PDB file of C-alpha atoms and ligand atoms in Angstrom:
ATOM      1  CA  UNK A  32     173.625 111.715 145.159  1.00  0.00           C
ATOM      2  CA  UNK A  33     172.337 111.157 148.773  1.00  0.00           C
ATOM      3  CA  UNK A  34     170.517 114.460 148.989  1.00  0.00           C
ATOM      4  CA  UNK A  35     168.650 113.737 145.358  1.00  0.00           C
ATOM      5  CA  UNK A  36     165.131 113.053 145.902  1.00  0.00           C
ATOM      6  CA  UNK A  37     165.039 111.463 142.308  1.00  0.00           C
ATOM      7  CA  UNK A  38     168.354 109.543 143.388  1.00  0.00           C
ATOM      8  CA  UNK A  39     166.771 108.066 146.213  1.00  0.00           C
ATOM      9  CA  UNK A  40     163.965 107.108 144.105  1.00  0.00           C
ATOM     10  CA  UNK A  41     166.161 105.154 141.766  1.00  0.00           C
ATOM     11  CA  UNK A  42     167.934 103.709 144.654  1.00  0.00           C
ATOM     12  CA  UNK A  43     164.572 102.469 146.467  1.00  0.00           C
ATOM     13  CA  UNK A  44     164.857 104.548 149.456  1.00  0.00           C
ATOM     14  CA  UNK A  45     161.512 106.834 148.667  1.00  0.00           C
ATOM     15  CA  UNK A  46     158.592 105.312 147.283  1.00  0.00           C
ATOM     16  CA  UNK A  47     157.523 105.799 143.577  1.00  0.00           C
ATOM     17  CA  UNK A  48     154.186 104.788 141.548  1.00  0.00           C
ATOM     18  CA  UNK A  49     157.119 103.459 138.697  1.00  0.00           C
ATOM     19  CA  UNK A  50     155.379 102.740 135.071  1.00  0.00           C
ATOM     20  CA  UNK A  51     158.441 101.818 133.635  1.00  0.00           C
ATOM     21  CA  UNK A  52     162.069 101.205 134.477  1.00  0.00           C
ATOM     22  CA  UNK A  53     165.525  99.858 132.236  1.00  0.00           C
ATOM     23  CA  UNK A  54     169.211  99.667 133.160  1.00  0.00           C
ATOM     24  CA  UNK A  55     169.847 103.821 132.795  1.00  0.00           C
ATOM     25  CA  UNK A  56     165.851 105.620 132.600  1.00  0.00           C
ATOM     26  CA  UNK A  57     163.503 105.636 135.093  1.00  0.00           C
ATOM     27  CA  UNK A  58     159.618 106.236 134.674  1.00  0.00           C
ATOM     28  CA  UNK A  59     157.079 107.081 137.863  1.00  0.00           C
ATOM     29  CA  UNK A  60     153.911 109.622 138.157  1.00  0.00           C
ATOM     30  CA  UNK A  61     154.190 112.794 139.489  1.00  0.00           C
ATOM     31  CA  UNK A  62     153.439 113.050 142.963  1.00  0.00           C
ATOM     32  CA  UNK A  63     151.769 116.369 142.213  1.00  0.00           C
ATOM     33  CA  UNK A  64     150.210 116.048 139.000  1.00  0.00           C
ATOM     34  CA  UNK A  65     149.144 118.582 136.901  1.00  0.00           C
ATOM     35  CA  UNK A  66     146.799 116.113 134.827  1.00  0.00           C
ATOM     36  CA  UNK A  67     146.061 112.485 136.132  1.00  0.00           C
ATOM     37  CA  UNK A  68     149.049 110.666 134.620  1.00  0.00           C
ATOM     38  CA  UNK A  69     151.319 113.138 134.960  1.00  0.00           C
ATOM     39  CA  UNK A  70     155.145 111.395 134.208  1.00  0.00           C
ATOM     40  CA  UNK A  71     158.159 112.034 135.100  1.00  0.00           C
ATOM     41  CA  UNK A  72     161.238 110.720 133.085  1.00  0.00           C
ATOM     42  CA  UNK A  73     164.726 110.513 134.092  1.00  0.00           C
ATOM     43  CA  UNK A  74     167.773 109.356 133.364  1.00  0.00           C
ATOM     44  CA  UNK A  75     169.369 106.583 136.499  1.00  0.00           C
ATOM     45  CA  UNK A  76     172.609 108.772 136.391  1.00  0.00           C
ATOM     46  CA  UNK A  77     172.459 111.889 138.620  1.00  0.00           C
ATOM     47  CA  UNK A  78     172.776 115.068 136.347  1.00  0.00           C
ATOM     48  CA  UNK A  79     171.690 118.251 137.506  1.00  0.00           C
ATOM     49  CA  UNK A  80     169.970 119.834 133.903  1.00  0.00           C
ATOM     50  CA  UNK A  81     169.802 118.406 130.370  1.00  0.00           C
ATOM     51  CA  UNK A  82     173.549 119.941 129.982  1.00  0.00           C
ATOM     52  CA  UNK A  83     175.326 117.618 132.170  1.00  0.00           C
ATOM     53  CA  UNK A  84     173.582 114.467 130.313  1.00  0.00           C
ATOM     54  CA  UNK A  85     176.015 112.148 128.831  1.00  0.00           C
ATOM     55  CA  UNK A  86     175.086 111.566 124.865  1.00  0.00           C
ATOM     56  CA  UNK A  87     174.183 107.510 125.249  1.00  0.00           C
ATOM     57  CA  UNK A  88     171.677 108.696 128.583  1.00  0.00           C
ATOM     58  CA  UNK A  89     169.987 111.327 126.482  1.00  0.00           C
ATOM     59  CA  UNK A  90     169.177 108.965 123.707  1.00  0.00           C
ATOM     60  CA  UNK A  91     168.272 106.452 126.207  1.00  0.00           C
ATOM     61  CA  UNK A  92     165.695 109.176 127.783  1.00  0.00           C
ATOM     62  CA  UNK A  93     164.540 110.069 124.328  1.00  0.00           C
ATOM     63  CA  UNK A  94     163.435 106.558 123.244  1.00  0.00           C
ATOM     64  CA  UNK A  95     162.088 105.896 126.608  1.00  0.00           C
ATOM     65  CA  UNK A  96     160.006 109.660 126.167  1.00  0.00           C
ATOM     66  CA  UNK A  97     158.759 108.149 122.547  1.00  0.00           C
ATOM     67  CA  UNK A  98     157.810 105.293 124.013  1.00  0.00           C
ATOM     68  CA  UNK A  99     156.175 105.947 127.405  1.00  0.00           C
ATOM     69  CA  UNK A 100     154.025 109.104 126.243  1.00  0.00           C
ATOM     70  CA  UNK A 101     151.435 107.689 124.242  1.00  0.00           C
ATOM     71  CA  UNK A 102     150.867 104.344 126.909  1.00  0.00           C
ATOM     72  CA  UNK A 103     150.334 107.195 129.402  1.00  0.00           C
ATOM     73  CA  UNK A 104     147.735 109.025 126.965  1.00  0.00           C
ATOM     74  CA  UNK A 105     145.910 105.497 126.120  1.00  0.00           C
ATOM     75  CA  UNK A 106     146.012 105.078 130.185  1.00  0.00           C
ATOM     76  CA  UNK A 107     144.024 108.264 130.641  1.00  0.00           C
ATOM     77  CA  UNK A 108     142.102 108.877 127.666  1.00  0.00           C
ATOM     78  CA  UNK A 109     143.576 111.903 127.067  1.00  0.00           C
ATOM     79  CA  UNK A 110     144.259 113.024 122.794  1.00  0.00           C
ATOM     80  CA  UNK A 111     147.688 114.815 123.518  1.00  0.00           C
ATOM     81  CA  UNK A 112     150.516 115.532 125.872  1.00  0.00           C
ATOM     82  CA  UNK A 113     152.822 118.311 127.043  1.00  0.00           C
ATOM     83  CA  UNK A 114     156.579 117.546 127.240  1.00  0.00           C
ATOM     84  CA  UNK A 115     158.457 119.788 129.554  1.00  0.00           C
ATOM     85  CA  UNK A 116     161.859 119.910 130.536  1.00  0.00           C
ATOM     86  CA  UNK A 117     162.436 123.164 133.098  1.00  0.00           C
ATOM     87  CA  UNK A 118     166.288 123.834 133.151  1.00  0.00           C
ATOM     88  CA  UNK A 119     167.350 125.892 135.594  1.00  0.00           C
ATOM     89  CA  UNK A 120     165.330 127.385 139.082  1.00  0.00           C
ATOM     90  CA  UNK A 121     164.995 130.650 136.632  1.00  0.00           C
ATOM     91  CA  UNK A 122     163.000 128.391 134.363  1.00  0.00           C
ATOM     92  CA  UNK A 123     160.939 126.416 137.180  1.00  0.00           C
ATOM     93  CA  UNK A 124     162.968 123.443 137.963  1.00  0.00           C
ATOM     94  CA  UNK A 125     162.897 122.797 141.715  1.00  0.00           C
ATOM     95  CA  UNK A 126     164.584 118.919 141.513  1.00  0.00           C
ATOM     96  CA  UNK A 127     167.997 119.331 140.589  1.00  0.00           C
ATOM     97  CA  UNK A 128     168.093 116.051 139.015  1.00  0.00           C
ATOM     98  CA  UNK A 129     167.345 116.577 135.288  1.00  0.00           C
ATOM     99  CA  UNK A 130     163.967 115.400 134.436  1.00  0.00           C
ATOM    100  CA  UNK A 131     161.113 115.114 131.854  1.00  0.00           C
ATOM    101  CA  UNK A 132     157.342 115.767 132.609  1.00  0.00           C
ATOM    102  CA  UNK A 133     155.113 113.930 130.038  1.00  0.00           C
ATOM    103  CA  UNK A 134     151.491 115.786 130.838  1.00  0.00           C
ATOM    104  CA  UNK A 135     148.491 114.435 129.359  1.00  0.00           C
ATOM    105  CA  UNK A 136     146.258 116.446 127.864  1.00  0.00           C
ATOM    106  CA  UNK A 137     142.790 116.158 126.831  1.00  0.00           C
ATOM    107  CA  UNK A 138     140.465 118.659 125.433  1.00  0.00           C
ATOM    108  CA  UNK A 139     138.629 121.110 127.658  1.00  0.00           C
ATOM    109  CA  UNK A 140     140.696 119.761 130.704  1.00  0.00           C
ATOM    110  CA  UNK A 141     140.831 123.605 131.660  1.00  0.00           C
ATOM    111  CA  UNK A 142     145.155 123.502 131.890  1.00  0.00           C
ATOM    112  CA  UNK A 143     146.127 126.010 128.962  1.00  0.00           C
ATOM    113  CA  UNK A 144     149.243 126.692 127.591  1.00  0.00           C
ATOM    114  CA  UNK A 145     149.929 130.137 126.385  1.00  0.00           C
ATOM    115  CA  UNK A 146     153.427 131.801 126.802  1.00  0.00           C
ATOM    116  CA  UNK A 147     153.905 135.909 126.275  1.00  0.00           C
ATOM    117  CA  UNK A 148     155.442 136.295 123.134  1.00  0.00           C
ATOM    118  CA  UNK A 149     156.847 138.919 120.938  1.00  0.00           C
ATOM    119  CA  UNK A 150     157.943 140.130 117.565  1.00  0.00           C
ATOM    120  CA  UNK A 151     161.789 140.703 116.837  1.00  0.00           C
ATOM    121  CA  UNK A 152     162.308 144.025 115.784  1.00  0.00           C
ATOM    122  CA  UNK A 153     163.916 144.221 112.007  1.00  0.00           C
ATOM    123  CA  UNK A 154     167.545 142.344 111.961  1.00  0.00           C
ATOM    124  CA  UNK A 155     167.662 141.026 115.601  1.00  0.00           C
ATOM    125  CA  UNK A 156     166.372 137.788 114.737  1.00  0.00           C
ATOM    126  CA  UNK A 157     169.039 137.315 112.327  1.00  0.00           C
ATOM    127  CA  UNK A 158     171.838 138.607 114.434  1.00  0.00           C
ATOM    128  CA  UNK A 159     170.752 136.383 117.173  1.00  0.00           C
ATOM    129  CA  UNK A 160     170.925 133.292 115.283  1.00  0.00           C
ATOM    130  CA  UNK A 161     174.392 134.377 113.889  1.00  0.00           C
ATOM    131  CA  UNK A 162     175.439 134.893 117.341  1.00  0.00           C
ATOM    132  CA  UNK A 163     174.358 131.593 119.006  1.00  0.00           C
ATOM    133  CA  UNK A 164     175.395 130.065 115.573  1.00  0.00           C
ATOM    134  CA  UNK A 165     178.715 131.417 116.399  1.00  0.00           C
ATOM    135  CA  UNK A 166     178.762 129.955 119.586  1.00  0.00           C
ATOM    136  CA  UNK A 167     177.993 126.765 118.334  1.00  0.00           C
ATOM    137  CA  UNK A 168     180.404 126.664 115.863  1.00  0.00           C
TER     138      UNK A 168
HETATM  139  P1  AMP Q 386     160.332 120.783 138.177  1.00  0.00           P
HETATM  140  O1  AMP Q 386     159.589 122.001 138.654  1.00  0.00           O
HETATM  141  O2  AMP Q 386     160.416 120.719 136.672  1.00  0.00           O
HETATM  142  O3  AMP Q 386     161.676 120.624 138.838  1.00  0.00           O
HETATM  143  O4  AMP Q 386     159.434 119.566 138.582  1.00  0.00           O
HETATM  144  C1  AMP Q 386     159.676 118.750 139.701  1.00  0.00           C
HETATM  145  C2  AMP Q 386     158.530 117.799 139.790  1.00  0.00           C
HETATM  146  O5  AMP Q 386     158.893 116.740 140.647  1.00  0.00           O
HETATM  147  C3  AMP Q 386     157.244 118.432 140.343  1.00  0.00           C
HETATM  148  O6  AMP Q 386     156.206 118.284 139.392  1.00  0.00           O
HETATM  149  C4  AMP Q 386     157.001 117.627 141.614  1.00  0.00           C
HETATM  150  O7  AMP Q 386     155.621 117.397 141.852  1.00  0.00           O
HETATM  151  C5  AMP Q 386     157.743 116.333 141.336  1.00  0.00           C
HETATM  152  N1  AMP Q 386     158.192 115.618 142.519  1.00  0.00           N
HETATM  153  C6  AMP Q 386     158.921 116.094 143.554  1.00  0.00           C
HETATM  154  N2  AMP Q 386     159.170 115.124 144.453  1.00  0.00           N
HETATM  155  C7  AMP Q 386     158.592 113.991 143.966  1.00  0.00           C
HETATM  156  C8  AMP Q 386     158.485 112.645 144.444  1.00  0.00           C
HETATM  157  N3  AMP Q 386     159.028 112.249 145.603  1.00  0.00           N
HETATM  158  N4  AMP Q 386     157.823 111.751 143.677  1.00  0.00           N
HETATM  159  C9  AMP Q 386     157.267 112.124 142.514  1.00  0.00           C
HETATM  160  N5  AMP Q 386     157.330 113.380 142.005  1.00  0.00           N
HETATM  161  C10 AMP Q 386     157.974 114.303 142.736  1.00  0.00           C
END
Protein backbone atom coordinates (compact mmCIF):
# COMPACT_ATOMS: atom_id res chain seq x y z
CA UNK A 1 0.00 0.00 0.00
CA UNK A 2 1.43 3.45 -1.05
CA UNK A 3 0.37 5.22 2.11
CA UNK A 4 2.07 2.23 4.43
CA UNK A 5 5.05 3.49 6.07
CA UNK A 6 6.11 -0.24 6.67
CA UNK A 7 5.19 -0.82 2.84
CA UNK A 8 7.45 1.70 1.74
CA UNK A 9 10.03 0.27 3.88
CA UNK A 10 9.79 -3.09 2.22
CA UNK A 11 9.67 -1.45 -1.07
CA UNK A 12 12.98 0.73 -0.43
CA UNK A 13 11.41 4.02 -0.59
CA UNK A 14 12.11 4.99 3.36
CA UNK A 15 15.19 4.07 4.91
CA UNK A 16 15.47 1.18 7.50
CA UNK A 17 18.46 -0.04 9.91
CA UNK A 18 17.24 -3.87 8.38
CA UNK A 19 18.84 -6.89 10.62
CA UNK A 20 17.29 -9.35 8.66
CA UNK A 21 15.20 -9.81 5.54
CA UNK A 22 13.65 -13.24 3.40
CA UNK A 23 11.23 -13.50 0.48
CA UNK A 24 7.82 -12.66 2.82
CA UNK A 25 9.34 -11.13 6.64
CA UNK A 26 11.07 -8.22 7.11
CA UNK A 27 13.36 -7.31 10.21
CA UNK A 28 14.66 -3.44 11.03
CA UNK A 29 15.09 -1.46 14.56
CA UNK A 30 12.70 0.69 15.79
CA UNK A 31 13.17 4.12 14.96
CA UNK A 32 11.96 4.99 18.44
CA UNK A 33 13.16 2.42 20.63
CA UNK A 34 12.04 1.65 23.81
CA UNK A 35 15.37 -0.37 24.69
CA UNK A 36 18.51 -0.16 22.34
CA UNK A 37 17.65 -2.95 19.90
CA UNK A 38 14.31 -2.48 19.82
CA UNK A 39 12.83 -4.80 16.55
CA UNK A 40 10.29 -4.64 14.60
CA UNK A 41 8.98 -7.75 12.63
CA UNK A 42 6.71 -7.89 9.79
CA UNK A 43 5.37 -9.77 7.39
CA UNK A 44 6.33 -8.29 3.27
CA UNK A 45 2.49 -8.59 2.57
CA UNK A 46 0.46 -5.52 3.67
CA UNK A 47 -2.10 -6.63 6.42
CA UNK A 48 -3.56 -4.25 8.62
CA UNK A 49 -3.60 -6.51 12.27
CA UNK A 50 -2.60 -10.12 13.00
CA UNK A 51 -6.33 -11.02 11.68
CA UNK A 52 -5.86 -10.30 8.13
CA UNK A 53 -2.46 -12.51 8.09
CA UNK A 54 -2.58 -15.28 5.69
CA UNK A 55 -1.65 -18.79 7.63
CA UNK A 56 1.88 -19.50 5.52
CA UNK A 57 2.92 -15.40 6.47
CA UNK A 58 2.16 -15.97 10.12
CA UNK A 59 4.31 -19.02 10.36
CA UNK A 60 6.82 -17.32 8.31
CA UNK A 61 6.75 -14.29 11.02
CA UNK A 62 6.81 -16.80 13.81
CA UNK A 63 10.04 -18.60 12.80
CA UNK A 64 11.58 -15.40 11.83
CA UNK A 65 10.35 -13.99 15.73
CA UNK A 66 12.17 -17.40 17.15
CA UNK A 67 14.92 -16.74 15.35
CA UNK A 68 15.73 -13.00 15.38
CA UNK A 69 14.95 -12.42 19.26
CA UNK A 70 17.71 -13.96 20.92
CA UNK A 71 20.58 -12.48 18.06
CA UNK A 72 19.02 -9.15 19.12
CA UNK A 73 19.46 -10.03 23.01
CA UNK A 74 23.22 -11.42 22.35
CA UNK A 75 23.59 -7.91 20.29
CA UNK A 76 22.74 -5.91 23.38
CA UNK A 77 23.55 -7.86 26.29
CA UNK A 78 20.34 -7.83 27.48
CA UNK A 79 18.91 -11.52 29.56
CA UNK A 80 15.26 -11.25 28.13
CA UNK A 81 12.84 -9.69 25.72
CA UNK A 82 9.29 -8.38 25.45
CA UNK A 83 7.20 -9.51 22.44
CA UNK A 84 4.37 -7.22 21.62
CA UNK A 85 1.93 -7.25 19.06
CA UNK A 86 -0.70 -4.04 19.62
CA UNK A 87 -3.88 -4.86 17.50
CA UNK A 88 -6.00 -2.28 17.05
CA UNK A 89 -5.51 1.92 17.81
CA UNK A 90 -7.69 0.86 21.12
CA UNK A 91 -4.76 -1.36 21.98
CA UNK A 92 -1.81 1.12 20.88
CA UNK A 93 -1.10 0.30 17.37
CA UNK A 94 -0.45 3.50 15.41
CA UNK A 95 1.11 1.58 11.97
CA UNK A 96 -1.62 -0.08 10.39
CA UNK A 97 0.59 -2.59 8.95
CA UNK A 98 0.61 -5.58 11.36
CA UNK A 99 3.79 -5.78 13.19
CA UNK A 100 5.90 -7.40 15.98
CA UNK A 101 8.12 -5.45 18.53
CA UNK A 102 10.90 -7.74 19.94
CA UNK A 103 12.16 -5.40 23.12
CA UNK A 104 15.17 -6.33 24.87
CA UNK A 105 15.26 -6.40 28.22
CA UNK A 106 17.87 -6.45 30.75
CA UNK A 107 17.67 -6.25 34.43
CA UNK A 108 17.30 -2.93 36.21
CA UNK A 109 16.92 -1.19 32.72
CA UNK A 110 14.13 0.88 34.62
CA UNK A 111 11.17 -0.16 31.63
CA UNK A 112 8.60 -2.27 33.82
CA UNK A 113 5.87 -4.16 32.80
CA UNK A 114 2.90 -4.33 35.02
CA UNK A 115 -0.72 -4.40 33.59
CA UNK A 116 -4.00 -3.67 36.07
CA UNK A 117 -5.46 -6.82 36.65
CA UNK A 118 -8.39 -8.35 38.32
CA UNK A 119 -10.15 -11.31 39.80
CA UNK A 120 -13.28 -12.86 37.95
CA UNK A 121 -16.05 -12.88 40.14
CA UNK A 122 -17.45 -16.68 40.83
CA UNK A 123 -18.67 -18.35 37.31
CA UNK A 124 -17.69 -15.52 34.85
CA UNK A 125 -14.51 -16.99 34.04
CA UNK A 126 -16.14 -20.07 33.03
CA UNK A 127 -18.95 -18.54 31.11
CA UNK A 128 -16.51 -16.48 29.26
CA UNK A 129 -14.50 -19.24 28.02
CA UNK A 130 -17.76 -21.12 27.03
CA UNK A 131 -18.74 -18.13 25.19
CA UNK A 132 -15.57 -17.39 23.12
CA UNK A 133 -15.34 -21.28 22.96
CA UNK A 134 -18.61 -21.03 21.28
CA UNK A 135 -17.49 -18.63 18.98
CA UNK A 136 -14.72 -20.58 18.02
CA UNK A 137 -16.44 -23.52 17.44
P1 LIG B 1 2.66 0.37 17.33
O1 LIG B 1 2.33 1.40 18.38
O2 LIG B 1 2.59 -1.04 17.88
O3 LIG B 1 1.85 0.54 16.07
O4 LIG B 1 4.17 0.59 16.99
C1 LIG B 1 4.61 1.27 15.84
C2 LIG B 1 6.10 1.36 15.96
O5 LIG B 1 6.63 1.69 14.69
C3 LIG B 1 6.57 2.43 16.96
O6 LIG B 1 7.37 1.82 17.95
C4 LIG B 1 7.36 3.39 16.07
O7 LIG B 1 8.50 3.91 16.72
C5 LIG B 1 7.75 2.51 14.89
N1 LIG B 1 7.98 3.22 13.65
C6 LIG B 1 7.17 4.10 13.03
N2 LIG B 1 7.72 4.53 11.87
C7 LIG B 1 8.91 3.89 11.75
C8 LIG B 1 9.96 3.91 10.78
N3 LIG B 1 9.90 4.68 9.68
N4 LIG B 1 11.03 3.12 10.98
C9 LIG B 1 11.12 2.34 12.07
N5 LIG B 1 10.16 2.27 13.03
C10 LIG B 1 9.08 3.05 12.88
Amino acid sequence: MSDCVFCRIIAGELPAAKVWESQSVLAFLDINPVTEGHTLVIPKSHAADITGVSEEQIWDVALALRAIAPAVVDAVGAQGFNLLNNCGGVAGQAVEHVHFHIIPRKSNDGRGYRWITFNYDEGVADELASKIRGLLA
